[in-house]
Amino acid sequence: MTVSSCRKDKDIQKITEEEPPIEKIKLERTVAVSVEGFVFGNNAEPLANAKVTAGNTEVYTNDHGFFSLTDVLVPDIAGAVTVSHENYFTTAAAFAVDQERPVSLSIRLAPNTIAGSFNTGNGGIVTLENGSKLIFAPNSVVKKTGGAYSGEVQVAMTFVDPAETESYMQEEPGNRTGLNKKGILQYTESYGMVGAELRGADGELLQVAPGSKVQINIPVSPDWSQQAPAQAGLWSLDEEFGLWQEEGVLVKNGNMYTGEVTHFSFWQAAQGTDLVSFKALIVDESNTPIGGAGVSINYAGSLNSAAAGYGRADNDGFVTGYIPANRTLSLRVGGGWAICADGEVVKTFTTSGQDIDLGTLTGSVSRWMMTLEGTLLNCENNPVQQGYIYTYGKGFYHKIPVVNGTFSFSGLVCDQSSVYVVGVDETNNQQSDPFQFTASPGTKELELQACAAPATTYLTFSVDGEEIFNKEESNHQLQIAGIYTFPPNGTSGSTNTLVCDQNWKPVEGLYFVFAGLNVPGQIHTVEEIFLEGNNNRLITQTPIPINITSYGKTGGFIEGNFEGVMYDWTDGVTGTTPRQVSCSFKIRRII
């Protein structure tokens, strides 16, 4: 199922086997739509400065992981946004196109953790614990730009298991629809997905060499081994259009599908089948639309049976998308991150070859409903006239408008996880301190004041009195820097904090890590500064103390400064001339 948070009053056109394969023409025929949503990471943390692209337009998420695209051109048959962020796999989130309503998306990125490495001259094998495997022949890798490459190849790799219903709904790239070899739009029933990314020793992107192939092994869940066919289609994710493209055949040997690939993104073992479109309005027991509700469609059976798809209702409770034809399915309603453990089945139905309107569906969800309401004042204690409340945390990502200083929103929560709330005064470019509470059903009344600090970040760095780096950003929709706070490294309470410029592009900007507790004070130190990549840096002989004047909670600010003596370090060679350095920063904490 491809679920979009929007309503479509006319049927979504689809292609069947009897119609000519005209999908390429449809992808070139575009319409203007508006899309907004949240991007978050593996632990439900908001990802600031993720690049979101649709057509020829790109924006970056703000410090709350939120993005908004207005009147962007996308293909009328299948809209999509491409999302990328350093340290995560690039993905595409697709949606059914609706020119009448903005589309609302929640997008989770998978970390591109290095699974193994090899030398280009020798080739190599990279394997995950579940048996997912890539086998590289010698000299089978080149630079993504096309140039020759020799040296270490680092392989990031991940597996997405469709048998694990909840994690699959969170991690699935693309949108389950794809073009088969005939160019016909189909629904893909997946048996497993593998994502991979190749990088060189200096972080440059690599790709399979022209004329070379890499063997790929995609495991099948033991629960599905008997029903998985002897052969399955080999489909790759088109990151621009959000569609899967059928490129080859996989052969099943035991619990493993094996084939060959010529490039890397996400690959899946899947069977293409006919599809239909559906739409529905989700309401609660009092007939009130359930905004942001998680909607899951499963093949009929237990909750842990194969998921046919997952998405979120928009703020008005509408959902629409593609589902497989000629199947018996169950629609469930739960929270915004995933379906609650005892998710409410609101409809069981059987599809045919025709599009289906499920009408208004009522979910008995009051036991999961949480209402946030309250006031937002500015620094003069007057109601904020133009602003928003951002909420983020597992299952509760929302942007809530503030009207005359007040706000009210009801949504579903599945468990008692932490939720952060930040009030933003857009007129005066101010925000409140992040307020953290434990999500639970019922009404939560809040009184917020957007006066904690100007929503402006900066990062400056000077060497021998010459300013070589200076960035400042006051637009609340785009912060130029981010903070990553790594978990304790073995010392009780110890923390490493990464300070970096926009999108964390080490090869283009400045970044450094400082050690110490996540509290203000002079107990923090820095030992090296990276300039335009890992091979160009400044290092210390003795760690330099940093004065941290504030260390905010997630969504707040980390502010500090330092000065001291460092030495040039280029391509492994340390200079002998002492360099006087100074740095000041005010960066938003995003984890």
Short mmCIF file of C-alpha atoms in Angstrom, two decimals, residues 23-481:
data_model
loop_
_atom_site.label_atom_id
_atom_site.label_comp_id
_atom_site.label_asym_id
_atom_site.label_seq_id
_atom_site.Cartn_x
_atom_site.Cartn_y
_atom_site.Cartn_z
CA GLU A 23 4.32 4.99 -17.95
CA LYS A 24 7.37 6.88 -19.24
CA ILE A 25 5.04 9.44 -20.77
CA LYS A 26 3.13 9.73 -17.50
CA LEU A 27 6.32 10.34 -15.51
CA GLU A 28 7.05 13.29 -17.76
CA ARG A 29 3.58 14.79 -17.31
CA THR A 30 3.72 16.90 -14.16
CA VAL A 31 1.33 18.74 -11.86
CA ALA A 32 1.90 21.19 -8.99
CA VAL A 33 1.39 19.91 -5.43
CA SER A 34 2.27 20.98 -1.90
CA VAL A 35 4.06 18.58 0.46
CA GLU A 36 5.06 18.89 4.11
CA GLY A 37 6.23 16.54 6.79
CA PHE A 38 8.85 15.41 9.27
CA VAL A 39 12.12 13.54 8.86
CA PHE A 40 13.44 11.54 11.80
CA GLY A 41 16.21 9.10 12.58
CA ASN A 42 16.58 5.59 13.91
CA ASN A 43 15.60 6.53 17.47
CA ALA A 44 12.70 8.84 16.53
CA GLU A 45 14.94 11.91 16.88
CA PRO A 46 14.16 14.82 14.51
CA LEU A 47 16.79 15.25 11.80
CA ALA A 48 17.67 18.88 11.14
CA ASN A 49 19.14 19.91 7.78
CA ALA A 50 18.02 16.85 5.86
CA LYS A 51 17.79 17.75 2.17
CA VAL A 52 14.33 17.17 0.72
CA THR A 53 13.99 17.33 -3.05
CA ALA A 54 10.91 17.23 -5.29
CA GLY A 55 11.32 17.93 -8.99
CA ASN A 56 13.72 20.85 -9.35
CA THR A 57 13.01 22.22 -5.87
CA GLU A 58 14.98 21.44 -2.73
CA VAL A 59 14.61 22.55 0.89
CA TYR A 60 16.16 21.56 4.19
CA THR A 61 14.40 20.43 7.34
CA ASN A 62 14.42 22.86 10.24
CA ASP A 63 15.72 22.00 13.69
CA HIS A 64 12.50 20.07 14.41
CA GLY A 65 12.86 17.89 11.34
CA PHE A 66 10.04 19.69 9.54
CA PHE A 67 9.96 20.62 5.85
CA SER A 68 7.45 22.30 3.55
CA LEU A 69 7.34 22.40 -0.26
CA THR A 70 4.76 24.54 -2.05
CA ASP A 71 3.63 24.13 -5.67
CA VAL A 72 6.40 21.73 -6.66
CA LEU A 73 6.15 19.83 -9.94
CA VAL A 74 5.85 16.04 -9.69
CA PRO A 75 4.60 13.34 -12.10
CA ASP A 76 0.83 13.10 -11.96
CA ILE A 77 0.88 9.31 -11.65
CA ALA A 78 3.24 9.13 -8.65
CA GLY A 79 4.60 12.03 -6.61
CA ALA A 80 7.72 11.62 -4.49
CA VAL A 81 10.29 13.45 -2.41
CA THR A 82 13.92 12.36 -2.15
CA VAL A 83 15.48 12.74 1.29
CA SER A 84 19.20 12.67 2.08
CA HIS A 85 21.24 13.33 5.21
CA GLU A 86 24.84 12.60 6.13
CA ASN A 87 25.22 9.26 7.93
CA TYR A 88 21.88 7.98 6.60
CA PHE A 89 20.80 6.15 3.47
CA THR A 90 19.13 8.34 0.86
CA THR A 91 15.50 7.35 0.42
CA ALA A 92 12.39 8.34 -1.48
CA ALA A 93 8.92 8.78 -0.01
CA ALA A 94 6.13 8.55 -2.57
CA PHE A 95 2.53 9.64 -2.40
CA ALA A 96 -0.68 9.67 -4.41
CA VAL A 97 -0.95 13.05 -6.13
CA ASP A 98 -3.65 15.48 -5.04
CA GLN A 99 -3.66 19.07 -6.24
CA GLU A 100 -6.45 20.07 -3.85
CA ARG A 101 -4.84 19.19 -0.49
CA PRO A 102 -1.28 19.34 0.84
CA VAL A 103 0.35 15.95 1.35
CA SER A 104 1.62 15.12 4.85
CA LEU A 105 4.54 12.68 5.27
CA SER A 106 6.55 11.11 8.09
CA ILE A 107 9.90 9.83 6.82
CA ARG A 108 12.31 7.67 8.78
CA LEU A 109 15.91 7.37 7.59
CA ALA A 110 18.06 4.30 8.15
CA PRO A 111 21.67 4.88 9.34
CA ASN A 112 24.25 3.94 6.70
CA THR A 113 26.39 1.92 9.10
CA ILE A 114 29.58 0.45 7.62
CA ALA A 115 29.15 -3.33 7.36
CA GLY A 116 32.55 -4.15 5.89
CA SER A 117 35.37 -3.07 3.60
CA PHE A 118 37.73 -4.47 0.98
CA ASN A 119 40.50 -3.41 -1.39
CA THR A 120 39.52 -2.77 -4.98
CA GLY A 121 42.35 -4.86 -6.36
CA ASN A 122 41.29 -7.95 -4.40
CA GLY A 123 37.52 -7.67 -4.41
CA GLY A 124 35.66 -8.80 -1.34
CA ILE A 125 32.57 -10.10 0.42
CA VAL A 126 30.41 -8.02 2.78
CA THR A 127 27.84 -9.84 4.91
CA LEU A 128 25.21 -8.89 7.48
CA GLU A 129 24.34 -11.14 10.43
CA ASN A 130 21.10 -12.28 8.76
CA GLY A 131 22.96 -13.53 5.68
CA SER A 132 22.48 -10.53 3.38
CA LYS A 133 25.57 -10.54 1.20
CA LEU A 134 27.38 -8.61 -1.53
CA ILE A 135 30.23 -10.24 -3.48
CA PHE A 136 32.59 -7.91 -5.38
CA ALA A 137 35.02 -9.06 -8.10
CA PRO A 138 38.48 -7.44 -8.24
CA ASN A 139 38.56 -3.96 -9.83
CA SER A 140 34.75 -3.78 -10.01
CA VAL A 141 34.37 -0.34 -8.39
CA VAL A 142 34.90 3.20 -9.73
CA LYS A 143 34.18 6.70 -8.49
CA LYS A 144 30.55 7.73 -8.83
CA THR A 145 31.72 10.57 -11.06
CA GLY A 146 33.18 7.97 -13.43
CA GLY A 147 36.89 8.18 -12.62
CA ALA A 148 39.08 5.23 -11.71
CA TYR A 149 39.42 4.33 -8.03
CA SER A 150 42.04 2.27 -6.24
CA GLY A 151 42.14 1.60 -2.52
CA GLU A 152 39.79 0.74 0.32
CA VAL A 153 36.06 0.48 -0.35
CA GLN A 154 33.77 0.96 2.65
CA VAL A 155 30.34 -0.66 2.27
CA ALA A 156 27.35 0.59 4.25
CA MET A 157 24.55 -1.96 4.22
CA THR A 158 21.11 -2.50 5.74
CA PHE A 159 18.32 -5.06 5.51
CA VAL A 160 14.59 -4.32 5.64
CA ASP A 161 12.49 -7.35 6.59
CA PRO A 162 8.84 -7.26 5.41
CA ALA A 163 8.04 -10.10 7.81
CA GLU A 164 8.79 -7.75 10.74
CA THR A 165 5.61 -5.74 10.36
CA GLU A 166 6.35 -2.79 12.64
CA SER A 167 9.97 -2.22 11.62
CA TYR A 168 9.09 -2.71 7.95
CA MET A 169 6.43 -0.01 8.16
CA GLN A 170 8.99 2.35 9.69
CA GLU A 171 11.94 1.59 7.43
CA GLU A 172 10.43 0.82 4.03
CA PRO A 173 11.85 3.02 1.23
CA GLY A 174 9.89 3.92 -1.88
CA ASN A 175 6.18 3.24 -1.97
CA ARG A 176 5.56 -0.37 -3.00
CA THR A 177 4.58 0.64 -6.51
CA GLY A 178 6.92 0.10 -9.41
CA LEU A 179 7.31 -0.27 -13.15
CA ASN A 180 7.81 -3.80 -14.39
CA LYS A 181 9.90 -4.67 -17.45
CA LYS A 182 6.96 -3.80 -19.70
CA GLY A 183 6.66 -0.34 -18.19
CA ILE A 184 3.38 -1.18 -16.42
CA LEU A 185 2.64 0.25 -12.98
CA GLN A 186 2.30 -2.55 -10.43
CA TYR A 187 2.15 -3.20 -6.72
CA THR A 188 5.27 -4.98 -5.43
CA GLU A 189 4.87 -7.73 -2.83
CA SER A 190 8.28 -7.86 -1.19
CA TYR A 191 10.17 -10.79 0.33
CA GLY A 192 13.11 -8.67 1.51
CA MET A 193 15.12 -5.50 0.81
CA VAL A 194 18.83 -4.68 0.94
CA GLY A 195 20.23 -1.15 0.81
CA ALA A 196 23.90 -0.46 0.10
CA GLU A 197 26.22 2.50 -0.36
CA LEU A 198 29.90 2.50 -1.36
CA ARG A 199 32.45 5.08 -0.25
CA GLY A 200 36.19 5.47 -0.62
CA ALA A 201 38.73 6.01 2.14
CA ASP A 202 38.20 9.80 1.96
CA GLY A 203 34.41 9.56 1.95
CA GLU A 204 33.85 9.93 -1.81
CA LEU A 205 30.89 8.05 -3.29
CA LEU A 206 31.72 4.99 -5.39
CA GLN A 207 29.72 2.87 -7.82
CA VAL A 208 29.92 -0.43 -9.71
CA ALA A 209 32.29 -0.15 -12.69
CA PRO A 210 30.73 -0.20 -16.19
CA GLY A 211 30.49 -3.79 -17.42
CA SER A 212 30.88 -5.23 -13.91
CA LYS A 213 28.27 -6.95 -11.76
CA VAL A 214 28.00 -7.59 -8.04
CA GLN A 215 26.33 -10.69 -6.65
CA ILE A 216 23.57 -9.92 -4.16
CA ASN A 217 21.99 -12.33 -1.68
CA ILE A 218 18.66 -11.30 -0.15
CA PRO A 219 17.42 -13.56 2.68
CA VAL A 220 13.80 -14.64 3.03
CA SER A 221 12.21 -14.79 6.46
CA PRO A 222 11.91 -18.44 7.60
CA ASP A 223 8.19 -17.81 8.16
CA TRP A 224 7.83 -17.05 4.44
CA SER A 225 10.16 -19.67 3.01
CA GLN A 226 7.41 -22.03 1.91
CA GLN A 227 5.28 -19.39 0.18
CA ALA A 228 8.16 -17.55 -1.49
CA PRO A 229 8.37 -18.53 -5.19
CA ALA A 230 11.38 -20.24 -6.78
CA GLN A 231 12.08 -17.04 -8.72
CA ALA A 232 11.30 -13.43 -7.86
CA GLY A 233 11.78 -10.15 -9.62
CA LEU A 234 14.86 -8.04 -8.81
CA TRP A 235 13.71 -4.43 -8.33
CA SER A 236 15.76 -1.29 -7.61
CA LEU A 237 14.52 1.95 -6.06
CA ASP A 238 14.37 4.98 -8.35
CA GLU A 239 15.19 7.72 -5.84
CA GLU A 240 13.92 10.51 -8.09
CA PHE A 241 10.43 9.17 -8.71
CA GLY A 242 10.02 6.93 -5.65
CA LEU A 243 9.12 3.95 -7.85
CA TRP A 244 10.67 0.50 -7.96
CA GLN A 245 12.10 -0.57 -11.31
CA GLU A 246 12.15 -4.26 -12.27
CA GLU A 247 15.64 -5.01 -13.61
CA GLY A 248 16.21 -8.74 -13.39
CA VAL A 249 15.47 -12.11 -11.80
CA LEU A 250 16.46 -13.64 -8.47
CA VAL A 251 16.70 -17.39 -7.94
CA LYS A 252 15.77 -18.92 -4.58
CA ASN A 253 18.15 -21.35 -2.92
CA GLY A 254 16.91 -22.41 0.50
CA ASN A 255 16.05 -19.20 2.35
CA MET A 256 18.12 -16.98 0.07
CA TYR A 257 17.43 -15.15 -3.19
CA THR A 258 20.53 -14.65 -5.37
CA GLY A 259 21.11 -12.40 -8.37
CA GLU A 260 23.41 -9.74 -9.83
CA VAL A 261 23.23 -5.92 -9.70
CA THR A 262 25.00 -3.20 -11.66
CA HIS A 263 24.46 -0.22 -9.36
CA PHE A 264 23.49 0.50 -5.77
CA SER A 265 20.55 2.00 -3.94
CA PHE A 266 17.86 -0.21 -2.38
CA TRP A 267 17.11 -3.58 -3.99
CA GLN A 268 14.22 -5.90 -3.23
CA ALA A 269 13.08 -9.41 -4.07
CA ALA A 270 9.45 -8.96 -5.06
CA GLN A 271 6.58 -10.11 -7.22
CA GLY A 272 4.64 -7.52 -9.21
CA THR A 273 0.86 -7.70 -9.04
CA ASP A 274 -2.17 -5.64 -10.12
CA LEU A 275 -3.10 -2.66 -8.00
CA VAL A 276 -6.08 -0.45 -7.24
CA SER A 277 -6.43 2.89 -5.50
CA PHE A 278 -8.36 3.42 -2.28
CA LYS A 279 -9.45 6.31 -0.09
CA ALA A 280 -11.03 6.68 3.34
CA LEU A 281 -11.84 9.16 6.10
CA ILE A 282 -10.79 8.05 9.60
CA VAL A 283 -12.87 9.35 12.54
CA ASP A 284 -13.18 8.55 16.24
CA GLU A 285 -16.23 7.53 18.25
CA SER A 286 -17.55 11.12 18.27
CA ASN A 287 -17.18 11.36 14.47
CA THR A 288 -14.18 13.68 14.79
CA PRO A 289 -11.46 13.18 12.16
CA ILE A 290 -8.30 11.62 13.62
CA GLY A 291 -5.45 13.83 12.42
CA GLY A 292 -2.08 12.16 11.96
CA ALA A 293 -3.37 8.69 12.77
CA GLY A 294 -1.22 5.76 11.72
CA VAL A 295 -3.07 3.62 9.18
CA SER A 296 -1.95 0.07 8.44
CA ILE A 297 -3.35 -2.30 5.84
CA ASN A 298 -2.43 -5.93 6.39
CA TYR A 299 -3.23 -9.08 4.50
CA ALA A 300 -6.13 -10.52 6.49
CA GLY A 301 -4.99 -12.45 9.53
CA SER A 302 -3.09 -11.58 12.67
CA LEU A 303 -1.41 -8.22 13.21
CA ASN A 304 1.95 -9.89 12.54
CA SER A 305 0.93 -11.14 9.13
CA ALA A 306 2.52 -9.47 6.13
CA ALA A 307 1.84 -5.75 5.95
CA ALA A 308 0.35 -4.51 2.71
CA GLY A 309 1.31 -0.97 3.66
CA TYR A 310 1.43 1.83 6.18
CA GLY A 311 0.97 5.58 6.23
CA ARG A 312 -0.45 8.51 8.14
CA ALA A 313 -3.74 10.30 7.83
CA ASP A 314 -3.50 14.03 7.25
CA ASN A 315 -4.68 16.53 9.86
CA ASP A 316 -8.24 16.11 8.53
CA GLY A 317 -8.19 12.31 8.81
CA PHE A 318 -8.02 11.54 5.06
CA VAL A 319 -5.90 8.78 3.56
CA THR A 320 -5.51 7.60 -0.01
CA GLY A 321 -3.12 5.42 -1.93
CA TYR A 322 -2.48 2.17 -3.77
CA ILE A 323 -3.16 -1.35 -2.47
CA PRO A 324 -2.97 -4.79 -4.11
CA ALA A 325 -5.95 -5.92 -6.21
CA ASN A 326 -7.85 -9.16 -5.55
CA ARG A 327 -6.80 -9.50 -1.92
CA THR A 328 -8.59 -9.69 1.43
CA LEU A 329 -7.18 -6.93 3.64
CA SER A 330 -7.61 -5.45 7.12
CA LEU A 331 -7.30 -1.73 7.83
CA ARG A 332 -6.08 -0.82 11.30
CA VAL A 333 -5.71 2.51 13.08
CA GLY A 334 -3.01 3.31 15.63
CA GLY A 335 -0.35 5.90 16.42
CA GLY A 336 1.72 8.06 14.13
CA TRP A 337 5.00 6.12 14.49
CA ALA A 338 3.57 2.63 14.12
CA ILE A 339 0.39 0.72 14.77
CA CYS A 340 -0.37 0.22 18.46
CA ALA A 341 0.18 -3.28 19.80
CA ASP A 342 -3.57 -3.94 19.92
CA GLY A 343 -4.29 -1.75 16.90
CA GLU A 344 -7.95 -1.20 16.19
CA VAL A 345 -9.25 -3.10 13.14
CA VAL A 346 -11.82 -0.75 11.64
CA LYS A 347 -12.45 -2.51 8.32
CA THR A 348 -11.85 -5.87 6.66
CA PHE A 349 -12.54 -5.85 2.94
CA THR A 350 -11.74 -7.58 -0.34
CA THR A 351 -10.41 -5.72 -3.35
CA SER A 352 -11.25 -6.54 -6.96
CA GLY A 353 -9.85 -4.93 -10.08
CA GLN A 354 -11.66 -1.65 -9.41
CA ASP A 355 -10.65 1.34 -7.29
CA ILE A 356 -12.34 1.38 -3.91
CA ASP A 357 -13.78 4.13 -1.67
CA LEU A 358 -14.01 2.84 1.91
CA GLY A 359 -16.01 5.90 3.00
CA THR A 360 -15.94 7.02 6.63
CA LEU A 361 -14.37 4.53 9.02
CA THR A 362 -14.80 4.79 12.78
CA GLY A 363 -12.04 3.69 15.10
CA SER A 364 -12.56 3.09 18.82
CA VAL A 365 -9.34 4.88 19.68
CA SER A 366 -10.19 7.03 22.71
CA ARG A 367 -7.88 4.88 24.85
CA TRP A 368 -4.95 6.23 22.78
CA MET A 369 -6.07 9.83 22.27
CA MET A 370 -3.97 12.66 23.71
CA THR A 371 -5.00 16.32 23.47
CA LEU A 372 -2.51 19.17 23.71
CA GLU A 373 -3.94 22.61 24.37
CA GLY A 374 -2.67 25.82 25.83
CA THR A 375 -1.23 29.27 25.22
CA LEU A 376 1.91 30.68 23.62
CA LEU A 377 3.09 34.13 24.70
CA ASN A 378 5.89 36.31 23.34
CA CYS A 379 8.60 38.08 25.34
CA GLU A 380 6.18 40.91 26.23
CA ASN A 381 3.67 38.36 27.62
CA ASN A 382 1.32 39.05 24.71
CA PRO A 383 -0.30 36.28 22.65
CA VAL A 384 1.82 35.12 19.70
CA GLN A 385 -0.01 36.09 16.51
CA GLN A 386 2.04 34.09 14.01
CA GLY A 387 3.64 30.93 15.24
CA TYR A 388 3.58 27.18 15.64
CA ILE A 389 3.95 24.45 18.19
CA TYR A 390 6.32 21.70 17.11
CA THR A 391 6.02 18.30 18.78
CA TYR A 392 8.45 15.47 18.24
CA GLY A 393 9.06 12.10 19.78
CA LYS A 394 8.13 8.52 19.05
CA GLY A 395 4.77 8.53 17.30
CA PHE A 396 3.95 12.22 17.79
CA TYR A 397 5.43 14.41 15.06
CA HIS A 398 3.18 17.42 14.45
CA LYS A 399 3.27 21.09 13.48
CA ILE A 400 0.35 22.79 15.24
CA PRO A 401 -0.73 26.32 14.28
CA VAL A 402 -1.09 28.98 16.97
CA VAL A 403 -4.17 31.20 16.61
CA ASN A 404 -4.30 34.37 18.74
CA GLY A 405 -1.90 32.84 21.21
CA THR A 406 -3.78 29.56 21.66
CA PHE A 407 -3.46 26.06 20.25
CA SER A 408 -5.27 22.76 20.46
CA PHE A 409 -4.56 19.41 18.81
CA SER A 410 -5.60 15.80 19.39
CA GLY A 411 -3.60 12.82 18.18
CA LEU A 412 -2.87 9.19 18.98
CA VAL A 413 -0.09 7.89 21.19
CA CYS A 414 0.74 4.19 21.54
CA ASP A 415 3.06 4.09 24.52
CA GLN A 416 4.38 6.28 27.29
CA SER A 417 7.38 7.64 25.43
CA SER A 418 8.97 11.07 25.72
CA VAL A 419 7.52 13.93 23.67
CA TYR A 420 9.19 17.32 23.23
CA VAL A 421 7.23 20.53 22.63
CA VAL A 422 8.68 23.82 21.36
CA GLY A 423 6.69 27.02 20.78
CA VAL A 424 7.89 29.32 17.99
CA ASP A 425 7.14 33.02 17.53
CA GLU A 426 7.81 33.52 13.82
CA THR A 427 7.22 37.29 13.93
CA ASN A 428 9.98 37.96 16.47
CA ASN A 429 12.15 34.94 15.62
CA GLN A 430 12.00 33.55 19.14
CA GLN A 431 11.21 30.17 20.60
CA SER A 432 10.53 28.54 23.95
CA ASP A 433 12.78 26.13 25.75
CA PRO A 434 12.00 22.54 24.76
CA PHE A 435 9.43 21.12 27.17
CA GLN A 436 9.60 17.37 27.73
CA PHE A 437 6.83 15.19 29.10
CA THR A 438 5.68 11.58 28.97
CA ALA A 439 2.97 11.00 26.41
CA SER A 440 -0.22 9.41 27.70
CA PRO A 441 -3.92 9.52 26.81
CA GLY A 442 -5.92 12.46 28.13
CA THR A 443 -5.53 16.23 28.02
CA LYS A 444 -2.22 17.97 28.54
CA GLU A 445 -2.44 21.73 29.21
CA LEU A 446 0.65 23.79 28.41
CA GLU A 447 1.69 27.38 29.01
CA LEU A 448 4.65 28.29 26.79
CA GLN A 449 6.57 31.50 26.26
CA ALA A 450 8.61 31.95 23.08
CA CYS A 451 11.33 33.97 24.73
CA ALA A 452 14.08 31.55 25.66
CA ALA A 453 16.54 32.72 23.02
CA PRO A 454 16.63 34.13 19.51
CA ALA A 455 16.28 31.32 16.99
CA THR A 456 19.61 32.32 15.43
CA THR A 457 22.65 30.08 15.23
CA TYR A 458 26.23 30.91 14.34
CA LEU A 459 29.63 29.29 14.01
CA THR A 460 32.82 31.33 13.61
CA PHE A 461 36.46 30.21 13.52
CA SER A 462 39.68 32.26 13.22
CA VAL A 463 43.34 31.32 12.76
CA ASP A 464 46.10 33.82 13.64
CA GLY A 465 43.51 36.60 13.79
CA GLU A 466 42.08 35.86 10.33
CA GLU A 467 38.46 34.74 10.23
CA ILE A 468 38.33 31.70 7.94
CA PHE A 469 34.80 30.47 8.74
CA ASN A 470 31.67 32.43 9.62
CA LYS A 471 28.07 31.28 9.24
CA GLU A 472 24.95 32.73 10.78
CA GLU A 473 21.33 31.80 10.14
CA SER A 474 18.26 33.53 11.55
CA ASN A 475 15.61 31.93 9.33
CA HIS A 476 13.83 29.53 11.62
CA GLN A 477 13.04 27.21 8.72
CA LEU A 478 16.73 26.50 8.05
CA GLN A 479 19.43 26.33 10.68
CA ILE A 480 22.98 26.17 9.35
CA ALA A 481 24.34 23.86 12.03
#
